[in-house]
mmCIF file of C-alpha atoms in Angstrom:
data_model
loop_
_atom_site.group_PDB
_atom_site.id
_atom_site.type_symbol
_atom_site.label_atom_id
_atom_site.label_comp_id
_atom_site.label_asym_id
_atom_site.label_seq_id
_atom_site.Cartn_x
_atom_site.Cartn_y
_atom_site.Cartn_z
ATOM 1 C CA MET N 1 -16.249 29.686 -18.021
ATOM 2 C CA THR N 2 -13.369 28.828 -15.750
ATOM 3 C CA ARG N 3 -10.128 27.158 -16.861
ATOM 4 C CA ILE N 4 -9.784 23.969 -14.811
ATOM 5 C CA LEU N 5 -7.048 21.373 -14.326
ATOM 6 C CA ILE N 6 -8.182 17.941 -13.108
ATOM 7 C CA ARG N 7 -5.565 15.371 -12.085
ATOM 8 C CA VAL N 8 -6.578 11.742 -11.550
ATOM 9 C CA ASP N 9 -4.660 8.764 -10.187
ATOM 10 C CA SER N 10 -4.725 6.535 -13.260
ATOM 11 C CA ALA N 11 -4.443 6.571 -16.999
ATOM 12 C CA VAL N 12 -7.724 7.409 -18.740
ATOM 13 C CA SER N 13 -8.142 5.912 -22.197
ATOM 14 C CA ASP N 14 -8.751 7.968 -25.301
ATOM 15 C CA ASP N 15 -12.035 6.090 -25.768
ATOM 16 C CA ASP N 16 -13.246 7.180 -22.337
ATOM 17 C CA LEU N 17 -12.184 10.755 -23.015
ATOM 18 C CA ALA N 18 -13.937 10.848 -26.397
ATOM 19 C CA THR N 19 -16.998 12.096 -24.528
ATOM 20 C CA LEU N 20 -14.964 15.120 -23.390
ATOM 21 C CA PRO N 21 -13.474 16.456 -26.644
ATOM 22 C CA HIS N 22 -12.935 19.982 -25.288
ATOM 23 C CA LEU N 23 -10.364 18.796 -22.717
ATOM 24 C CA ASN N 24 -6.678 18.223 -23.421
ATOM 25 C CA LEU N 25 -5.042 15.049 -22.133
ATOM 26 C CA ALA N 26 -1.516 14.577 -20.771
ATOM 27 C CA THR N 27 -0.511 11.237 -19.246
ATOM 28 C CA GLN N 28 2.480 10.860 -16.897
ATOM 29 C CA ARG N 29 3.363 7.814 -14.780
ATOM 30 C CA ALA N 30 -0.162 6.437 -14.441
ATOM 31 C CA THR N 31 -1.701 9.830 -13.858
ATOM 32 C CA THR N 32 -3.730 11.864 -16.280
ATOM 33 C CA THR N 33 -4.074 15.631 -16.328
ATOM 34 C CA LEU N 34 -7.109 17.136 -18.036
ATOM 35 C CA VAL N 35 -7.057 20.860 -18.828
ATOM 36 C CA GLY N 36 -9.830 22.853 -20.427
ATOM 37 C CA ASP N 37 -12.426 25.576 -20.068
ATOM 38 C CA LEU N 38 -15.515 24.319 -18.229
ATOM 39 C CA ALA N 39 -18.714 25.863 -16.964
ATOM 40 C CA ASP N 40 -19.657 24.882 -13.398
ATOM 41 C CA ASP N 41 -22.270 22.371 -14.575
ATOM 42 C CA GLU N 42 -19.761 20.811 -16.988
ATOM 43 C CA LEU N 43 -17.229 20.372 -14.183
ATOM 44 C CA GLN N 44 -19.764 18.338 -12.217
ATOM 45 C CA ARG N 45 -20.538 16.228 -15.306
ATOM 46 C CA VAL N 46 -16.817 15.497 -15.791
ATOM 47 C CA LEU N 47 -16.407 14.567 -12.120
ATOM 48 C CA ASP N 48 -19.473 12.308 -12.317
ATOM 49 C CA LEU N 49 -18.072 10.581 -15.419
ATOM 50 C CA LEU N 50 -14.677 10.038 -13.793
ATOM 51 C CA SER N 51 -16.396 8.605 -10.727
ATOM 52 C CA ALA N 52 -18.492 6.275 -12.891
ATOM 53 C CA LEU N 53 -15.266 5.096 -14.541
ATOM 54 C CA GLY N 54 -13.808 4.331 -11.100
ATOM 55 C CA VAL N 55 -11.142 7.029 -11.455
ATOM 56 C CA ASP N 56 -10.128 8.864 -8.273
ATOM 57 C CA VAL N 57 -9.539 12.599 -8.615
ATOM 58 C CA ILE N 58 -6.303 13.714 -6.948
ATOM 59 C CA GLU N 59 -6.488 17.451 -7.560
ATOM 60 C CA ILE N 60 -8.697 20.136 -9.093
ATOM 61 C CA VAL N 61 -7.082 23.529 -9.693
ATOM 62 C CA THR N 62 -8.520 26.748 -11.088
ATOM 63 C CA ILE N 63 -6.001 28.229 -13.517
ATOM 64 C CA PRO N 64 -5.887 32.043 -13.530
ATOM 65 C CA GLU N 65 -6.269 33.726 -16.889
#
């Protein structure tokens, strides 16, 4: 697994994130940062979910161990 940070351009509700319980949520000025360990296929699932929610991804960063 790879530790990933995903930053999006809007607040994501706790209800929407309930489907992603292994990610931590931090909200700042209408942005949300999600941090967690994801396998490659999980990353695509998260990105697909965010897209389906109409949330634009600003940044995806791999965090070194």
